[in-house]
Every structure is written in structure tokens, then in C-alpha cells.
XYZ file of C-alpha atoms in Angstrom:
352
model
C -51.445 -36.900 22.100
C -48.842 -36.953 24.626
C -46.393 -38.750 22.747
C -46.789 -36.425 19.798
C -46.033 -33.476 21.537
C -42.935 -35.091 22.330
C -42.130 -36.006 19.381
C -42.444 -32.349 18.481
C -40.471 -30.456 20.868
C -37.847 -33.249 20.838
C -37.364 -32.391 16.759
C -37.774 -28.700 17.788
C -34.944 -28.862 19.794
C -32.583 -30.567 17.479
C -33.606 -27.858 15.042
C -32.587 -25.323 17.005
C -29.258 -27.145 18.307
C -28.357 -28.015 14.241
C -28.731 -23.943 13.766
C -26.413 -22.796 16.653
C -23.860 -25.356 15.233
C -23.985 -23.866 12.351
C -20.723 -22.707 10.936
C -19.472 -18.719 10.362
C -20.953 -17.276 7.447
C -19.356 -14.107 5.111
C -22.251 -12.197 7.529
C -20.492 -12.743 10.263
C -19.418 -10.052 12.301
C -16.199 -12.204 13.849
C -15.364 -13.376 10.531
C -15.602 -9.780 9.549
C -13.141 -8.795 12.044
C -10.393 -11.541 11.031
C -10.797 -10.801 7.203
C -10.032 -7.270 8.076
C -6.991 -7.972 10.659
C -5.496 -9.970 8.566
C -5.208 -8.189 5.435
C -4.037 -5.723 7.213
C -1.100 -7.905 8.434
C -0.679 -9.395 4.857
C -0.315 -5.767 3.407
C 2.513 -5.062 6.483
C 4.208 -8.028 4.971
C 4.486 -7.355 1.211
C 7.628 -5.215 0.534
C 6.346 -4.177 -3.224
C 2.975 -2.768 -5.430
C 0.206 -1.051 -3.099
C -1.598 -1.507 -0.253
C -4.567 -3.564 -1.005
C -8.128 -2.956 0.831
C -10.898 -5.411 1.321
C -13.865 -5.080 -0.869
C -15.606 -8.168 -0.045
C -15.756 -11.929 1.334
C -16.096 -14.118 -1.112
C -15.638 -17.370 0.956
C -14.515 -18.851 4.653
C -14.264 -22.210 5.972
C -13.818 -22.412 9.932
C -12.267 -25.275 11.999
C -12.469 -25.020 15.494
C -8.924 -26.756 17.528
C -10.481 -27.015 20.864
C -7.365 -28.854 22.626
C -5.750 -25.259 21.729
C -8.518 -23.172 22.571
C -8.433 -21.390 18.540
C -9.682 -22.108 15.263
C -8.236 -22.103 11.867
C -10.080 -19.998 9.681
C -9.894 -20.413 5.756
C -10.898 -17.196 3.575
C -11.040 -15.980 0.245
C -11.395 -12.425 0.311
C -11.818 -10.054 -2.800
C -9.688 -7.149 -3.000
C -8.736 -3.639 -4.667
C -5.451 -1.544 -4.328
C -5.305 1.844 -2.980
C -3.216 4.492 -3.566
C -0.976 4.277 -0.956
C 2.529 2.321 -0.915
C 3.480 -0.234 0.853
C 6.597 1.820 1.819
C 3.801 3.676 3.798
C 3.280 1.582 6.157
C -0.393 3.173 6.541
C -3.305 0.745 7.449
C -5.705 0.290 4.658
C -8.397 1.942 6.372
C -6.705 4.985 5.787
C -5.820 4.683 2.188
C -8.304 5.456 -0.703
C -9.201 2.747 -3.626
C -8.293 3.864 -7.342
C -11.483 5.373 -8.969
C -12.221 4.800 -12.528
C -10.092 7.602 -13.506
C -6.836 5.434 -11.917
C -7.311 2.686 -13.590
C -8.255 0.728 -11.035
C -6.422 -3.006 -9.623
C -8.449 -5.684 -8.802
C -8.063 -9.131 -7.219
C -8.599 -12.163 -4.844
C -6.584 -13.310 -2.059
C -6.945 -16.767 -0.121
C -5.500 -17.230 3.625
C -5.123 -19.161 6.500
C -5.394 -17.280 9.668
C -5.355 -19.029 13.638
C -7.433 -16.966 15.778
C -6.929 -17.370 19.194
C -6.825 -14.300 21.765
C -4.946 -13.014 18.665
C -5.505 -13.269 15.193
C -2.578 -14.462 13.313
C -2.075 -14.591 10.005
C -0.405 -18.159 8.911
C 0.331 -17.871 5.042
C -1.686 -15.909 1.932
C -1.936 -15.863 -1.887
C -3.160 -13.400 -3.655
C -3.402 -12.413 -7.806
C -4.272 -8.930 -8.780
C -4.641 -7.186 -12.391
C -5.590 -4.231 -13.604
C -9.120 -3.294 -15.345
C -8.984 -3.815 -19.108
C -8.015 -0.629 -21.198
C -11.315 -1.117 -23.181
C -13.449 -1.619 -20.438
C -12.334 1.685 -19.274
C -12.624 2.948 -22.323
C -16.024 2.360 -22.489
C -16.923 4.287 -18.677
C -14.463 6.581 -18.867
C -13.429 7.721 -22.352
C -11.381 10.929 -20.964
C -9.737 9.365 -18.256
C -5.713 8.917 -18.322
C -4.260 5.679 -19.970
C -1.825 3.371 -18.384
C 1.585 3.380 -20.151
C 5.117 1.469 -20.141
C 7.434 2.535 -16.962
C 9.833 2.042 -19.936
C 9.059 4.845 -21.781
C 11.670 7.909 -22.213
C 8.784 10.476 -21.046
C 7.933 8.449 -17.621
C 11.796 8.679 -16.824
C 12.028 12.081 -17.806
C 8.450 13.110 -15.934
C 9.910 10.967 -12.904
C 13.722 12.917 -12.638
C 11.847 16.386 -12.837
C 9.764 15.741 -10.494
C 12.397 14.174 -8.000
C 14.448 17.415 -9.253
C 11.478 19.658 -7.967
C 11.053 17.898 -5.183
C 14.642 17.828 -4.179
C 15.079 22.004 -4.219
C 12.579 22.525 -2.437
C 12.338 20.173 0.086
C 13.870 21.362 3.320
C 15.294 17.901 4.063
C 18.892 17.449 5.011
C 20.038 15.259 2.358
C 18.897 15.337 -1.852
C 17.000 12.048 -2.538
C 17.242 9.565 -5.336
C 14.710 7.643 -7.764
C 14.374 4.049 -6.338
C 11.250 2.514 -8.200
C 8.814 3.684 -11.168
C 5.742 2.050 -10.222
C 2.600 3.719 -11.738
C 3.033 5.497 -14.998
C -0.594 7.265 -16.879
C -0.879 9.555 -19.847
C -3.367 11.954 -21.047
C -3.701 14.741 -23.541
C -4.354 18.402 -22.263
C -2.696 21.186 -23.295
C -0.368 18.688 -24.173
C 0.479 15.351 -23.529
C 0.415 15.183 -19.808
C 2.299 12.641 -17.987
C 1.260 10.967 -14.153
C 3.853 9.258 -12.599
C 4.199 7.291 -9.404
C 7.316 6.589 -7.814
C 9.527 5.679 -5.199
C 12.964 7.375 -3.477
C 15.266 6.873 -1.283
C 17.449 9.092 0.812
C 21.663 9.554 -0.117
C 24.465 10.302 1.592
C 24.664 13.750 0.103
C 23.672 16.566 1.957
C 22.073 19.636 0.205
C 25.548 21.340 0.579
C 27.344 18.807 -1.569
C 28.462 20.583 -5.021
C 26.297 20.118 -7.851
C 29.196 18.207 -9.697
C 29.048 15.510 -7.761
C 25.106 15.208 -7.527
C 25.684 12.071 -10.029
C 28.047 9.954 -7.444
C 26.179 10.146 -4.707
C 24.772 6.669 -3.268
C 21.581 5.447 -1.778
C 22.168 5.958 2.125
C 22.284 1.827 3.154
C 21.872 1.357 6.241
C 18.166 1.154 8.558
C 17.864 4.582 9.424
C 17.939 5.795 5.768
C 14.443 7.914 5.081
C 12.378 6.371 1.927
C 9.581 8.578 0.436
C 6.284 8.128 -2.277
C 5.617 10.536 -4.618
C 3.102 11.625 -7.166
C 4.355 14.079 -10.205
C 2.879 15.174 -13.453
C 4.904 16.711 -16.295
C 2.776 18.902 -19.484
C 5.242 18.372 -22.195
C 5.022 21.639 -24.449
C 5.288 20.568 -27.626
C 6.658 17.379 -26.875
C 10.206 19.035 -25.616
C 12.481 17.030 -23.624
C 16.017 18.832 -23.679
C 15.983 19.997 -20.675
C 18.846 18.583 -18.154
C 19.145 21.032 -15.052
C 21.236 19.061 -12.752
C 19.771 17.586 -9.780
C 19.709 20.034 -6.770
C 20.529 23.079 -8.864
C 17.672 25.794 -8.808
C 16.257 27.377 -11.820
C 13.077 29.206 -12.056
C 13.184 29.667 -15.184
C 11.316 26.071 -16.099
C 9.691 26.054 -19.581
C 7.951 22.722 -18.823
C 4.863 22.428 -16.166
C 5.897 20.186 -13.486
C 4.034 18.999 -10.320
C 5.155 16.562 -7.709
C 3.795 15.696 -4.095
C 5.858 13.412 -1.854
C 5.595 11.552 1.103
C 8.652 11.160 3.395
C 8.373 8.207 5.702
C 10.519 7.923 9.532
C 12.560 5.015 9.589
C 10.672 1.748 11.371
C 14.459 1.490 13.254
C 14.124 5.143 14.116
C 10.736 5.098 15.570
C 11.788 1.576 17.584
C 15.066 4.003 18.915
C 13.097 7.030 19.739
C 10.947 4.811 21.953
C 13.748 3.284 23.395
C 14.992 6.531 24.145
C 12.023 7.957 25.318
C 11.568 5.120 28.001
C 15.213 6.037 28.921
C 15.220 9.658 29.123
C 11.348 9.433 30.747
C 12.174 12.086 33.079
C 12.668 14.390 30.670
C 9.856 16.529 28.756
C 11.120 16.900 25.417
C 13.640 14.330 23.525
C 15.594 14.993 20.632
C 17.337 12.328 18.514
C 19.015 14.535 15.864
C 22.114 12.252 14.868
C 22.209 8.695 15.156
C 26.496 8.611 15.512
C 26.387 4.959 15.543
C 25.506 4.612 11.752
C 25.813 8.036 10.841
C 24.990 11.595 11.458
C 21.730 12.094 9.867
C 19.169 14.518 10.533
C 15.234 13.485 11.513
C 12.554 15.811 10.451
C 9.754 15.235 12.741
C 7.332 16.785 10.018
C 7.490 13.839 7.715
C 4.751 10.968 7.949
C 5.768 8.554 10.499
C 5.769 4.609 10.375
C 2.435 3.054 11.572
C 4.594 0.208 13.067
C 5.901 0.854 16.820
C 8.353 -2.342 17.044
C 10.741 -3.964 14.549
C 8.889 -7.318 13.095
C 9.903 -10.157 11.364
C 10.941 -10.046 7.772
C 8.860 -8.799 5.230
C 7.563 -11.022 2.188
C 8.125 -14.163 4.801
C 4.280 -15.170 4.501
C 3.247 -15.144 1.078
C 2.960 -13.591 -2.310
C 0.685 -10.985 -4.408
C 1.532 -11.689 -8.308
C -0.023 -10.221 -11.318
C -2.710 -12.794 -13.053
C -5.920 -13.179 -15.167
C -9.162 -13.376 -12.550
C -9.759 -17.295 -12.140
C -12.825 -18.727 -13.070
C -14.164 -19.215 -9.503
C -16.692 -21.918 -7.986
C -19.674 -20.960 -5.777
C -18.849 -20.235 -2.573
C -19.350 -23.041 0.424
C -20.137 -21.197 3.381
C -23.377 -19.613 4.046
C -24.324 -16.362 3.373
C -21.327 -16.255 0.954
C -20.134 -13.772 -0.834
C -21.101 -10.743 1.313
C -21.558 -7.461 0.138
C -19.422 -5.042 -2.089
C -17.726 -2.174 -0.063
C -17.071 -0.827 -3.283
C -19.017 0.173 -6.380
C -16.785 1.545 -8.993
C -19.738 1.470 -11.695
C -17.702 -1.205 -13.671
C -20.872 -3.140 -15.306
C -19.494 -6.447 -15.558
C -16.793 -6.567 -12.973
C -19.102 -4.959 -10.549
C -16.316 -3.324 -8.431
């Protein structure tokens, strides 16, 4: 009897010593944690398309590297862009995925990340693409439809927006298109055009002559402001001929036009203000209106500023986000695997 009750706490024991060994599952709450830090430092790397937020793990292998007192973590996280820019700089906690009516971006990304005291982010993949036109369709038979950034009426919805934008802005310098990025149609009144869009601060200032609006350059150098912006154009039956040119006013437009930008400080700015901050400490206020080492350029302290506080290494260094079909995937490996949506976008057979 003796013996048997060994027996029996000896196999208890190796029961319970198997289950402590057991490898991080998608439930974990430390696996959790590096999925989230390091998407956050994959979106701080990309230098194009949207932030991207984390909607679920889907996978995660974990290898401790006890001579280094780490482990190498392996995960396959599913994803969905936001709204927000990468030119933002914003974390993803803080930006808001596309709803149905957005037509929303879906995707996967695999990564290697080294956790140590620090989680570091080694290398990623990732491949996004957009919900199918029918499959919106089918939710959402109102909602706007995703056109060409090609087409004559997203250039034209794009420059009177940046036009609005630019007179009344109370910036020092006008602004200039950089990217079309998101371009939507639907009919209202009227065919109404979304646009999304990118700009970039020039080297003329608000008093430069409206002659010589066309000539003026993209300011290059670090501490040159870049901005997001949403506008919307209601084209009246379908006119186009309007050409105001940029930075003159006229109230007198015949075409609704909306637009909502944000201006972002300069990541060398913010490093310089610091730096003069920490030099100037004993003073209470600090003012760094011109920066006469590049040029003199104005900073308004009402625009958004950068979420990063010191100049990194270069962007788009540690992997790539590309545009492809979703993969047929095999089960995941770990336990516990996939976790739970964050997300339910009522998408039947996507399920995002």
C-alpha cells in the first residue's frame, strides 16, 4: 500500500512539474504585453499606409536563452489599420479601427521579438488588404466605395481641400499635397468625394504673392512641419472648373468643401526643445521661435506634437507591410491559440 502511494504522488508531481513547464500560450498575459509593445514599435518603424492595431494572437512560439538572461519570442499576430497615419506618430492605442463604413484593412503580421528587461523588436512581416467591395456590399449597401487615387475628382477633391485648409490655417507658411492615400465615393446630393491625404510644409510664407504660389518647394530639411488631412468635396452637378489659386481667398465657393487636418511638430524639433529646455532649466518659460541654423521658421505650439521624445534609428530598417491576398493559414501550435477578437466588425465570414 505503501509503495502505491508512492507511486502516486511521485506521478503527481511530475504532472504538476510537466504543467509549470509548459510553454506561453496566446492567454498569456506576458505574451500579451510583448504582442502589444512590439507592434507598437513596428508601426514607429513603417514610414508609409496607417497605423495598424492588434486585433488578435493568432500564434507564439517562445525560446528561453538563459546564458543571456531573455527569450526569443516568435508571434503571429492578426491585425487591422486605423485611421491614423503613420506620419502621426500616435500609439495605436489611441487611434480608432476603420468601421464598416471605411472600408476596413485587414491583415497578419509575423515577428521576432528578444525580451529581456526590454522588449525589442528584431525583424517583422506583415500583408494587409482591404475587405472585398462585395462583401461590403452585402453589410453595408449605403456605405462609401473605395476608388482610384488616379481619378481627376480625388485630385481635384484633394487641392480644394489643401486650398481650404491653406486660407485658413493660421500657420506661417502655405502647405503642399505630398501623398493621396485614401480616396471613397458616395452619392448624396451629389457625388460626394472622401479623400485622405498627406502635406508637407514650403518655403513660402503666407505673405508670398499669389503668382508665385506654383514655384514654391517642399521645405527639405528636418524641421519642416508634415500634416494628415481628411476632406470631402459635393460636386454640384458634376462641375469641376473651378481653379482659385492656392492661398487666394474667395467666399464665394459654389462647390461644398470640407477638410480637417492634422499638423504634426517636427521629431528634430521636439529632440531641440528638450535640449533646450535642459539648457535654459532655470528659466520658466522657453521659446524656440526660429531655428537660424536651418532656417527661420515659425513653431505653433497648437499643432499635435510627435509621440517620440528622442531621434531613433531609421525608419523602414526592420521590416515590411505589403499589400496581399490573406494566406491560407495552418492551426496554430501554441496553446490556447488564437486568442480572442478585440474587434467585431460584423463581417460574417472574416469575423473582424
Amino acid at each position: 500500500m505503501s509503495v502505491y502511494l508512492l507511486v502516486l504522488c511521485l506521478a503527481l508531481l511530475q504532472q504538476e512539474g510537466g504543467a509549470s513547464s509548459d510553454p506561453p500560450g496566446c492567454n498569456s498575459t506576458e505574451v500579451v504585453r510583448v504582442a502589444e509593445e512590439a507592434l507598437e514599435q513596428i508601426n514607429q518603424d513603417r514610414t508609409h499606409g496607417y497605423i495598424l492595431s492588434l486585433n488578435r494572437l493568432y500564434d507564439v512560439s517562445h525560446t528561453p536563452e538563459e546564458e543571456k538572461d531573455g527569450s526569443l519570442y516568435k508571434l503571429t499576430i492578426d491585425v487591422l489599420e486605423t485611421s491614423c497615419h503613420v506620419t502621426s506618430r500616435k500609439p495605436w492605442k489611441q487611434c480608432g479601427v476603420r468601421g464598416i463604413g471605411s472600408a476596413p484593412v485587414y491583415g497578419e503580421c509575423d515577428m521576432s521579438v528578444y525580451v529581456d528587461s526590454q522588449v525589442t523588436l528584431q525583424n517583422y512581416s506583415c500583408a494587409i488588404r482591404e475587405v472585398s467591395a462585395r462583401g461590403l456590399l452585402r453589410t453595408c449597401p449605403d456605405c462609401p466605395t473605395v476608388i482610384d487615387l488616379n481619378g481627376p475628382q480625388v485630385k481635384e477633391t484633394a487641392d480644394l481641400s489643401l486650398q481650404k485648409f491653406n486660407n485658413e490655417s493660421r500657420l506661417t507658411n502655405f502647405f503642399t499635397l505630398e501623398n493621396i492615400t485614401r480616396a471613397s465615393m458616395q452619392w448624396v446630393v451629389g457625388p460626394s468625394y472622401f479623400v485622405e491625404f498627406t502635406i508637407v510644409e514650403t518655403v513660402c510664407s503666407k505673405t508670398t504673392d499669389a503668382s508665385e504660389l506654383s514655384d514654391c518647394p517642399p521645405m527639405d530639411c528636418q524641421f519642416a512641419h508634415k500634416g494628415f488631412c481628411f476632406g470631402s468635396h459635393v460636386a454640384i452637378e458634376d462641375e469641376f472648373e473651378i481653379r482659385l489659386p492656392v492661398g487666394k481667398k474667395d467666399s464665394s465657393f459654389r462647390k461644398p468643401v470640407e477638410v480637417k487636418c492634422e499638423i504634426y511638430e517636427p521629431q528634430a524639433a521636439v529632440v531641440e526643445e528638450q535640449a533646450h529646455a535642459k539648457a535654459d532649466s532655470g528659466h520658466t518659460e522657453h521659446q524656440h521661435d526660429n531655428h537660424t541654423h536651418l532656417h527661420p521658421h515659425e513653431h505653433m505650439h497648437s499643432v499635435t506634437p510627435s509621440s517620440d521624445l528622442t531621434v531613433s534609428k531609421p525608419r523602414g530598417s526592420l521590416g515590411t507591410v505589403v499589400n496581399k491576398p490573406a494566406p491560407l493559414r495552418s492551426s496554430p501550435a501554441a496553446s490556447s491559440c488564437p486568442g480572442p477578437h478585440r474587434h467585431n466588425l460584423g463581417l460574417g465570414k472574416l469575423r473582424l
